[in-house]
PDB file of C-alpha atoms in Angstrom:
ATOM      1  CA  UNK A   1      16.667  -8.412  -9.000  1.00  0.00           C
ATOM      2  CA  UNK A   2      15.313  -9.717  -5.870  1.00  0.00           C
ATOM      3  CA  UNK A   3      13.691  -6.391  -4.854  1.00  0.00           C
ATOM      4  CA  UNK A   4      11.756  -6.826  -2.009  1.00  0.00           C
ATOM      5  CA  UNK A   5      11.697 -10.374   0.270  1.00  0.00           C
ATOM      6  CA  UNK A   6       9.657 -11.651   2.977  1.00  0.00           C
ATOM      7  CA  UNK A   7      10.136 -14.084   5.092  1.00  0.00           C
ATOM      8  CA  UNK A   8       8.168 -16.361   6.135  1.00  0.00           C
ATOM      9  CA  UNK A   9       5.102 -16.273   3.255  1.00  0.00           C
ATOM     10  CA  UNK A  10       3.120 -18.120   5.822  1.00  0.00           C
ATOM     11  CA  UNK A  11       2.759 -19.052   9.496  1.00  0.00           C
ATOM     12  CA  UNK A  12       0.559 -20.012  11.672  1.00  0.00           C
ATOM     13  CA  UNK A  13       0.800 -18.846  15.627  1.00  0.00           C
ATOM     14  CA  UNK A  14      -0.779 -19.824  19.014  1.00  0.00           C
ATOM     15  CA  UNK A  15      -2.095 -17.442  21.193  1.00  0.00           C
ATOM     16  CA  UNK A  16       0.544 -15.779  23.379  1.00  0.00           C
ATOM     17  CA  UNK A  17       3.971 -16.803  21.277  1.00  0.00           C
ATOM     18  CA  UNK A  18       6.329 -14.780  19.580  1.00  0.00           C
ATOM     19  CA  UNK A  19       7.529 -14.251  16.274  1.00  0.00           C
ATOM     20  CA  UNK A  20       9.695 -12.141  13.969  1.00  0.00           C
ATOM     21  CA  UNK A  21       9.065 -11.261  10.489  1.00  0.00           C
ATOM     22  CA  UNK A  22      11.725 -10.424   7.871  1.00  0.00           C
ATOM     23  CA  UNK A  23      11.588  -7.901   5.005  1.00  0.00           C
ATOM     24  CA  UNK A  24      15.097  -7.137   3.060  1.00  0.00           C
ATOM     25  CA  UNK A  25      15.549  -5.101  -0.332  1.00  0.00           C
ATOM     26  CA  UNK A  26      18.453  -5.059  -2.311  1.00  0.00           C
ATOM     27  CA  UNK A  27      17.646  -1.348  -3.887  1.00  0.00           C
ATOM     28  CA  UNK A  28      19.699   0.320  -0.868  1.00  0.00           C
ATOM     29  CA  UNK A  29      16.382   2.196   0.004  1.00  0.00           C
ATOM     30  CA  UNK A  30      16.011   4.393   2.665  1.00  0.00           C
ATOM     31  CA  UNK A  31      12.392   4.036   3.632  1.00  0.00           C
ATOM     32  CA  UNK A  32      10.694   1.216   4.742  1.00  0.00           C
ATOM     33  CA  UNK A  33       7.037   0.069   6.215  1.00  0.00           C
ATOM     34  CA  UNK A  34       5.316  -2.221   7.617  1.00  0.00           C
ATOM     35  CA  UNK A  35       1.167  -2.649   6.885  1.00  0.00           C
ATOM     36  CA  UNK A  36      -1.400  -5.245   7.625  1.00  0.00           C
ATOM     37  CA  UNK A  37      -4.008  -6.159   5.108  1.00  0.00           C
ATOM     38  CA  UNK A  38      -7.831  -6.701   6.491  1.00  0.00           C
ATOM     39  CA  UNK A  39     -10.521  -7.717   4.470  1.00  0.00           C
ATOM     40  CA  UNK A  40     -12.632  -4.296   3.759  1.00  0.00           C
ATOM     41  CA  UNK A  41     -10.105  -2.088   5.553  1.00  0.00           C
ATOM     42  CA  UNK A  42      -7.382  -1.770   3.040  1.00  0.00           C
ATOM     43  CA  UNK A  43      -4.106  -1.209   4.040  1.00  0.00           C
ATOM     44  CA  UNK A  44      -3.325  -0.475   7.847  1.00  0.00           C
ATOM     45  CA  UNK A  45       0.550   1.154   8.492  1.00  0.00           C
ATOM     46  CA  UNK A  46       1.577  -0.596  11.607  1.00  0.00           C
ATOM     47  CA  UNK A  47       5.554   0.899  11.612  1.00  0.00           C
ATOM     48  CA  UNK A  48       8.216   2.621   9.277  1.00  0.00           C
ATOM     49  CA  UNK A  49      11.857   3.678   9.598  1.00  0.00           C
ATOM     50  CA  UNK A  50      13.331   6.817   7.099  1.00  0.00           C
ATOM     51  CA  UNK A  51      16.533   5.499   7.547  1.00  0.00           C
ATOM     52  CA  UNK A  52      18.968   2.664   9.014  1.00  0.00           C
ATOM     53  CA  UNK A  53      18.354   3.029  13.448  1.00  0.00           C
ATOM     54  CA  UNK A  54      15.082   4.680  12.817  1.00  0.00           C
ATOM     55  CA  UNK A  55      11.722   3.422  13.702  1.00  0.00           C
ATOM     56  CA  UNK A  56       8.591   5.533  13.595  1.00  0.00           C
ATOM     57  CA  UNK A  57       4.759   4.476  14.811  1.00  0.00           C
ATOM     58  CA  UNK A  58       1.924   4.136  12.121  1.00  0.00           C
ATOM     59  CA  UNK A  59      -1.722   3.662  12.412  1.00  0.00           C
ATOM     60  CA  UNK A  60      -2.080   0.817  14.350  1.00  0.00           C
ATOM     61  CA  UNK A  61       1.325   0.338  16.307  1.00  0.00           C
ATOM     62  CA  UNK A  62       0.012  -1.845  19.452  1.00  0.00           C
ATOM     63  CA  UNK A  63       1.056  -5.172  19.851  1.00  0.00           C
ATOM     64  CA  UNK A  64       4.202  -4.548  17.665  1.00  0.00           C
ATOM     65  CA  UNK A  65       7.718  -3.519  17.626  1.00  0.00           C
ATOM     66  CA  UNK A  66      10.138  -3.178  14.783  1.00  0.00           C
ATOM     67  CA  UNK A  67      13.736  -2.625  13.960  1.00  0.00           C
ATOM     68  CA  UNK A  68      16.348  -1.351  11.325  1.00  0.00           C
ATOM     69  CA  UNK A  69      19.304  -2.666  12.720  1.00  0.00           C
ATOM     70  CA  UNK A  70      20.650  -2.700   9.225  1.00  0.00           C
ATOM     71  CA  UNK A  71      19.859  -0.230   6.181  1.00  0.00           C
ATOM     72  CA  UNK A  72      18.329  -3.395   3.545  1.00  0.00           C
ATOM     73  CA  UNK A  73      16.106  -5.146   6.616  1.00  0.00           C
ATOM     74  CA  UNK A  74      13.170  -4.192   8.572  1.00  0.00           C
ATOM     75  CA  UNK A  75      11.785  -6.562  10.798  1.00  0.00           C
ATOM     76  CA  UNK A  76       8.727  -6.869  12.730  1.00  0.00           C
ATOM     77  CA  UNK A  77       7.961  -8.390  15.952  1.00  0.00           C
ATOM     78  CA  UNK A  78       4.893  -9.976  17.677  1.00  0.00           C
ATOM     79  CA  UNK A  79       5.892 -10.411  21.102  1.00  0.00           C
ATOM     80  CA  UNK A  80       2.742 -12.478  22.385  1.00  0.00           C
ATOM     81  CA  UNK A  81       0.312 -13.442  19.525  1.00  0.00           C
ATOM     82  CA  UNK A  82      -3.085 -12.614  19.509  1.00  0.00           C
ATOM     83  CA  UNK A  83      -5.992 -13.587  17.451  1.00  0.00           C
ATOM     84  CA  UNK A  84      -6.603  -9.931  15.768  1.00  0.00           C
ATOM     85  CA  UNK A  85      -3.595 -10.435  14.410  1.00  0.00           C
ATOM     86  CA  UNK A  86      -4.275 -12.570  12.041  1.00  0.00           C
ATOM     87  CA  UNK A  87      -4.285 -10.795   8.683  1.00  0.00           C
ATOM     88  CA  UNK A  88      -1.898 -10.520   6.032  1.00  0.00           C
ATOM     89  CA  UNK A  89       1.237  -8.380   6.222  1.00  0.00           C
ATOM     90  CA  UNK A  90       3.334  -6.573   3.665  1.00  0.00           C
ATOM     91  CA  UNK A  91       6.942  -4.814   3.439  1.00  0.00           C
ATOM     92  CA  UNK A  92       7.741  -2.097   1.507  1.00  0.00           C
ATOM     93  CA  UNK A  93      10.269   0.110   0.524  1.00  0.00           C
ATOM     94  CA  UNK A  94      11.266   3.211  -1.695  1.00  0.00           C
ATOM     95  CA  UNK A  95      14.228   5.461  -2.357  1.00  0.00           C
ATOM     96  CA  UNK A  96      12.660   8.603  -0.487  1.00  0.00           C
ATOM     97  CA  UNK A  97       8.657  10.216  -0.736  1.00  0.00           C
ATOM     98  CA  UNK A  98       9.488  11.067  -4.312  1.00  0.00           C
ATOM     99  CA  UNK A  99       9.638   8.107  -5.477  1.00  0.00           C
ATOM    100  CA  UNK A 100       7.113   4.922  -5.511  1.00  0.00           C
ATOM    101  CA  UNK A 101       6.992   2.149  -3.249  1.00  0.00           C
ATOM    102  CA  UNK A 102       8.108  -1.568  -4.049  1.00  0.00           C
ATOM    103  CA  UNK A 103       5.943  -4.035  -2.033  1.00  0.00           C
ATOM    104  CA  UNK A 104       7.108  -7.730  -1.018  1.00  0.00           C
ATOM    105  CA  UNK A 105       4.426 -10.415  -1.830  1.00  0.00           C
ATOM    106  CA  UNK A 106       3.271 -10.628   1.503  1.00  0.00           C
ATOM    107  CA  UNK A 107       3.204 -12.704   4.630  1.00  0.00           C
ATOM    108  CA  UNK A 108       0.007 -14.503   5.893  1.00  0.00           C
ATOM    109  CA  UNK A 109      -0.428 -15.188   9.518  1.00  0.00           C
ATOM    110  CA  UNK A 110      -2.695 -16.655  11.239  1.00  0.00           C
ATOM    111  CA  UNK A 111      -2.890 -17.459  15.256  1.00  0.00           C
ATOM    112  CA  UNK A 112      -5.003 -19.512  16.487  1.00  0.00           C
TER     113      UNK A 112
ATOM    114  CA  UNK B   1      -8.175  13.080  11.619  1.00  0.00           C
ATOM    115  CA  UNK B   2      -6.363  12.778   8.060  1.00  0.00           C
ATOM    116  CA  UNK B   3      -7.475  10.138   6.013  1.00  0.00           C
ATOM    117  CA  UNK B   4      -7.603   8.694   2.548  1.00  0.00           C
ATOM    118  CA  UNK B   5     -10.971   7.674   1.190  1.00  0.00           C
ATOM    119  CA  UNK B   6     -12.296   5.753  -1.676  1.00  0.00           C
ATOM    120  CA  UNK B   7     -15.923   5.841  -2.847  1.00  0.00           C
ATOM    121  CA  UNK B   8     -16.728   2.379  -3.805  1.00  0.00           C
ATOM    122  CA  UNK B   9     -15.972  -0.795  -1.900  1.00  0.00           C
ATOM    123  CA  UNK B  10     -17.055  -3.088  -5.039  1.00  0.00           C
ATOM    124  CA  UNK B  11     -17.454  -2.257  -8.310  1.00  0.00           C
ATOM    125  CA  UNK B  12     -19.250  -4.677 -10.989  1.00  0.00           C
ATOM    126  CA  UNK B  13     -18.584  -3.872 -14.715  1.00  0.00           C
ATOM    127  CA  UNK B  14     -18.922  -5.253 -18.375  1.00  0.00           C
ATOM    128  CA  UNK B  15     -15.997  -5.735 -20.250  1.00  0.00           C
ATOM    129  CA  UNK B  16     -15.515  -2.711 -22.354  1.00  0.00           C
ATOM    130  CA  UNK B  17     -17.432  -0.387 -20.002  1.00  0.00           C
ATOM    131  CA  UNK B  18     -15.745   2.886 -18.704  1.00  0.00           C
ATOM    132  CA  UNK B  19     -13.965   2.496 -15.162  1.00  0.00           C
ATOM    133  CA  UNK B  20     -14.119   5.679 -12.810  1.00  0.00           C
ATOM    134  CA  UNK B  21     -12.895   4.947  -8.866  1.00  0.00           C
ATOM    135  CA  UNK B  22     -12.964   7.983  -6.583  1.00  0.00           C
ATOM    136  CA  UNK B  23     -10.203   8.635  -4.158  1.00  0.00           C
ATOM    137  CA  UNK B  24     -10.264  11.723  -1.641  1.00  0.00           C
ATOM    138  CA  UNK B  25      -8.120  12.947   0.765  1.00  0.00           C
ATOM    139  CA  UNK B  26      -7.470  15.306   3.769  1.00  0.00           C
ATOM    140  CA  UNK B  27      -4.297  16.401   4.272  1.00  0.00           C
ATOM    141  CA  UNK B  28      -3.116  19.552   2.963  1.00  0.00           C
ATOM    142  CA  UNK B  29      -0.489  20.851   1.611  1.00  0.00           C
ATOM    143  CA  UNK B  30       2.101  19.334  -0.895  1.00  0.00           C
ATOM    144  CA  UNK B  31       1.173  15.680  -1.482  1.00  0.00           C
ATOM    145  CA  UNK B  32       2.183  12.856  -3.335  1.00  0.00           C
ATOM    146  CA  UNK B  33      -0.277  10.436  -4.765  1.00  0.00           C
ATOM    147  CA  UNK B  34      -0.462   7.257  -6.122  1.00  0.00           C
ATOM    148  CA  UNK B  35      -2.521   4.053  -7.472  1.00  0.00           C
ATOM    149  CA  UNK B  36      -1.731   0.567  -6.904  1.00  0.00           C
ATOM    150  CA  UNK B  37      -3.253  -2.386  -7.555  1.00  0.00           C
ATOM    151  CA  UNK B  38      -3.323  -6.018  -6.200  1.00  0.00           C
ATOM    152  CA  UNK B  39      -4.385  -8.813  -8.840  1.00  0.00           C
ATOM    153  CA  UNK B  40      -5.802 -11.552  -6.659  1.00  0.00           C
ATOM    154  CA  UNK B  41      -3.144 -13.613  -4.663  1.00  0.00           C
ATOM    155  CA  UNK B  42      -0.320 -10.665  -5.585  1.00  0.00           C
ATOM    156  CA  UNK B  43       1.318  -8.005  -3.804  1.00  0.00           C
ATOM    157  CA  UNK B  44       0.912  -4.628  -4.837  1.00  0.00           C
ATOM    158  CA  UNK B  45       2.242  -3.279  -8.104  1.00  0.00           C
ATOM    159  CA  UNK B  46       2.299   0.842  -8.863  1.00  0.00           C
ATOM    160  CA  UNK B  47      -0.405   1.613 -11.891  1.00  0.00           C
ATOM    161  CA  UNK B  48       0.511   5.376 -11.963  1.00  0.00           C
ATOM    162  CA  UNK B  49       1.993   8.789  -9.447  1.00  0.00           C
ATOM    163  CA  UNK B  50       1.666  11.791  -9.174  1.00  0.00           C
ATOM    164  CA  UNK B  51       4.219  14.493  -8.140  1.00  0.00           C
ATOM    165  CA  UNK B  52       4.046  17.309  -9.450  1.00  0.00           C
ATOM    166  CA  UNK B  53       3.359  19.093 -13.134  1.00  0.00           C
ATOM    167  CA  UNK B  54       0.457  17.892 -15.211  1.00  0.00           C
ATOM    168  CA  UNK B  55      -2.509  17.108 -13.025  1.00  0.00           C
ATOM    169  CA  UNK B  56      -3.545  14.411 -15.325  1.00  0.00           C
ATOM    170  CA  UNK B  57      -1.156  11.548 -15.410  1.00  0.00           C
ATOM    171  CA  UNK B  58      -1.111   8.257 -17.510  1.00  0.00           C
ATOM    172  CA  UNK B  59      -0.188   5.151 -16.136  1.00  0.00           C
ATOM    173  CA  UNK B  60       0.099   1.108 -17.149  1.00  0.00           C
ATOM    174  CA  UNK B  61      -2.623  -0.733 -19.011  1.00  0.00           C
ATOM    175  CA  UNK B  62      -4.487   2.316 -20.066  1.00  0.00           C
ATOM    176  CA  UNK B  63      -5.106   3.494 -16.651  1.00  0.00           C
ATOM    177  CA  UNK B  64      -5.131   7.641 -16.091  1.00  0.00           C
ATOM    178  CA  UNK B  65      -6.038   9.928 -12.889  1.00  0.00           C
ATOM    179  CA  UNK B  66      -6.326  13.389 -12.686  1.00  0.00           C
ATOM    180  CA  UNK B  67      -5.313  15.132  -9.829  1.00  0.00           C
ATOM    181  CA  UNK B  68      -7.614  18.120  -9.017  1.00  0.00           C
ATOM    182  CA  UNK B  69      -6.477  20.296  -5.650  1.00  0.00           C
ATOM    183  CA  UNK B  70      -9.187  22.046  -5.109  1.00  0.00           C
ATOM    184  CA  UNK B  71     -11.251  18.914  -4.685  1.00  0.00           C
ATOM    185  CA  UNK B  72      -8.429  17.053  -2.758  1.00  0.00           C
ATOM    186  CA  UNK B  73      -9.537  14.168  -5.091  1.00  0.00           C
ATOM    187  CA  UNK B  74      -7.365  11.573  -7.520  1.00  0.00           C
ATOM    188  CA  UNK B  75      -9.297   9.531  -9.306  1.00  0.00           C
ATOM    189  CA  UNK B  76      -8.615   6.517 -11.459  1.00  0.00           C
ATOM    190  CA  UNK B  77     -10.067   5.970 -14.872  1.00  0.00           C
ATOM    191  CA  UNK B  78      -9.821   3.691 -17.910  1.00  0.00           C
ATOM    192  CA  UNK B  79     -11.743   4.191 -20.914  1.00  0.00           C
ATOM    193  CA  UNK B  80     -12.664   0.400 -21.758  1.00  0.00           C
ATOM    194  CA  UNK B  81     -12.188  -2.471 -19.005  1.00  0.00           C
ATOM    195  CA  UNK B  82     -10.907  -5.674 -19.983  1.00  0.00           C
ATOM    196  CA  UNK B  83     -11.690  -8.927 -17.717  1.00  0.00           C
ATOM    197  CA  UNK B  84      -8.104  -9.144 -16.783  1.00  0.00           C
ATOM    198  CA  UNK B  85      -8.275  -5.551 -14.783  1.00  0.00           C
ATOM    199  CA  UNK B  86     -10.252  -7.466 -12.582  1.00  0.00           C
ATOM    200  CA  UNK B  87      -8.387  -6.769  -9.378  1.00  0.00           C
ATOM    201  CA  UNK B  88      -8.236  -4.382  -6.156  1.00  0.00           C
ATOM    202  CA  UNK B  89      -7.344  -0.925  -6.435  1.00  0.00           C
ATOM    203  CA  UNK B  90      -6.017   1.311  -3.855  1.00  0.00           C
ATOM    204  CA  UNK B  91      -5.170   5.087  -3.382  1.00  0.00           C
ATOM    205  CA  UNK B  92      -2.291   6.283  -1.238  1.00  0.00           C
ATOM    206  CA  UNK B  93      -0.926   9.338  -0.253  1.00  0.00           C
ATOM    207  CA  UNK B  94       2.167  10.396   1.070  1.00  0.00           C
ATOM    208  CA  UNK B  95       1.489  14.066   2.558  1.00  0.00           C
ATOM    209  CA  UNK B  96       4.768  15.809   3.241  1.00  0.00           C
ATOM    210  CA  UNK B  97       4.114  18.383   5.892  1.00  0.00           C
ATOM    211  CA  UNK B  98       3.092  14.957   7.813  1.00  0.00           C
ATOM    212  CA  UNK B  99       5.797  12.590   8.407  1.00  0.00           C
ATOM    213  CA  UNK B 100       6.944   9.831   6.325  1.00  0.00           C
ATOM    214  CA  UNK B 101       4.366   7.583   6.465  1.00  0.00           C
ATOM    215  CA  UNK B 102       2.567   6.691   3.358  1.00  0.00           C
ATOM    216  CA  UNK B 103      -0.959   5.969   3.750  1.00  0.00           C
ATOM    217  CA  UNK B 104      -3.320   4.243   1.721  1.00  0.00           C
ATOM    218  CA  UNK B 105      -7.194   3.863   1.091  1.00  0.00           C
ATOM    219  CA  UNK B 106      -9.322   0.857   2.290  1.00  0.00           C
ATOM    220  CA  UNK B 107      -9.385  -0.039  -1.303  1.00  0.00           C
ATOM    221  CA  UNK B 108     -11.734  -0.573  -3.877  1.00  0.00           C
ATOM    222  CA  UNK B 109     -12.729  -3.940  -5.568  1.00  0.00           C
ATOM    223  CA  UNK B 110     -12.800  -4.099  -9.420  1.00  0.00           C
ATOM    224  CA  UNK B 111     -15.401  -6.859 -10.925  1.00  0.00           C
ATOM    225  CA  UNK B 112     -14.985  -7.031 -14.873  1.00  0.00           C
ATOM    226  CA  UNK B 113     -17.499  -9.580 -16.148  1.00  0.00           C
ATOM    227  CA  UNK B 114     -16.766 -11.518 -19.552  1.00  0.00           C
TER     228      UNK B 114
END
C-alpha cells in the first residue's frame, strides 16, 4: 500500500516564485494536514481539510493556501516564496480524530 | 492559548537506562493523545494512543504512557533503552471540543549512547 505520497521530496525555490506541493493517500481518509518541521519547534500545523471541499487554518496559515479539490489529495501552495519558508513539510492523513495519523516522508524546501 | 508541551528538548542516556519524556497539555475536555516518533531522516511513525479506557497504554518497542487527567500530562516511558531508540519523540493531541486540528509538541530528542 502506497499510504501516504508526497510530491516533490525536494526543491529548491527563489525568492518570490510559486509552487505547489502534492500529498495523496490511497486509505479514502477523510482528514488531512499540512505541518512544517523547524529545527527546535516541532511540528507547526499550517492547514487541514475534514473532508473533500474543506479547508481549515492551522497555526501558522500566512503565506499559504491549500485545497481538497478531490477526497485522496491535499495540496499546498506557496504563492511567492520566501526565505522562512524553508523548512521541511509533511502530509498527513487519518480516517477521523479516533483514529491515528499516517504521515508522508516529507518534503524539503529550501528558497534561496 | 492551548498548547502542547514537552519537558526536555534533548535527552542523553546509556543504553539500558530507564527513558521518562514529559508531555503536558492545555486543552480541556475530551482529548485524544498520542506519541510518535521520527528515526533520523524518516517521517513520523505512531509508537502508541490513547482514547479512552485504561489510562496506561502500551505501545511498539516496549514503549508505555500513562495518561493522568488531573495532571493534563502523557508521558512516555520505556524501562531499558536500546541504541536504536535513538530518535525524536513527539506528543500530539487532538482536543475535540477544539476543531479538527491535531497538534503536536516541539518534540523531544532521544540520545542512547552505546
Amino acid at each position: 500500500n502506497a499510504g501516504v505520497t508526497q510530491t516533490p521530496k525536494f526543491r529548491v525555490l527563489k525568492t518570490g516564485q510559486s509552487m505547489t506541493l502534492l500529498c495523496a493517500q490511497d486509505m479514502n481518509h477523510e482528514y488531512m494536514y499540512w505541518y512544517r518541521q523547524d529545527p527546535g519547534m516541532g511540528l507547526r500545523l499550517i492547514h487541514y481539510s475534514v473532508g473533500e471541499g474543506t479547508t481549515a487554518k492551522g497555526e501558522v496559515p500566512d503565506g499559504y493556501n491549500v485545497s481538497r479539490l478531490k477526497k485522496q489529495n491535499f495540496l499546498l501552495g506557496l504563492e511567492s516564496a520566501a526565505p522562512s519558508q524553508t523548512s521541511v513539510y509533511f502530509c498527513a492523513s487519518r480516517r477521523d480524530p479516533s483514529t491515528a495519523a499516517f504521515f508522508g516522508q516529507g518534503t524539503r524546501l529550501t528558497v534561496v | 492559548a492551548q498548547s502542547v508541551s514537552q519537558h526536555n528538548h534533548h535527552v542523553i542516556l546509556s543504553e539500558a537506562a530507564s527513558l521518562e519524556l514529559g508531555c503536558n497539555y492545555s486543552y480541556g475536555g475530551t482529548v485524544n493523545l498520542f506519541w510518535y516518533v521520527q528515526y533520523p531522516g524518516q517521517h513520523l511513525q505512531l509508537l502508541l494512543k490513547y482514547f479512552s479506557g485504561d489510562p496506561l497504554v502500551k505501545g511498539i518497542k516496549g514503549f508505555e504512557a500513562e495518561f493522568i487527567k488531573s495532571k493534563f500530562s502523557f508521558n512516555l516511558r520505556k524501562p531499558s533503552v536500546q541504541w536504536s531508540d535513538t530518535a525524536e519523540y513527539f506528543c500530539a493531541v487532538n482536543a475535540l471540543n477544539y476543531g479538527q486540528n491535531f497538534v503536536f509538541g516541539p518534540g523531544t530528542r532521544l540520545s542512547v549512547l552505546p
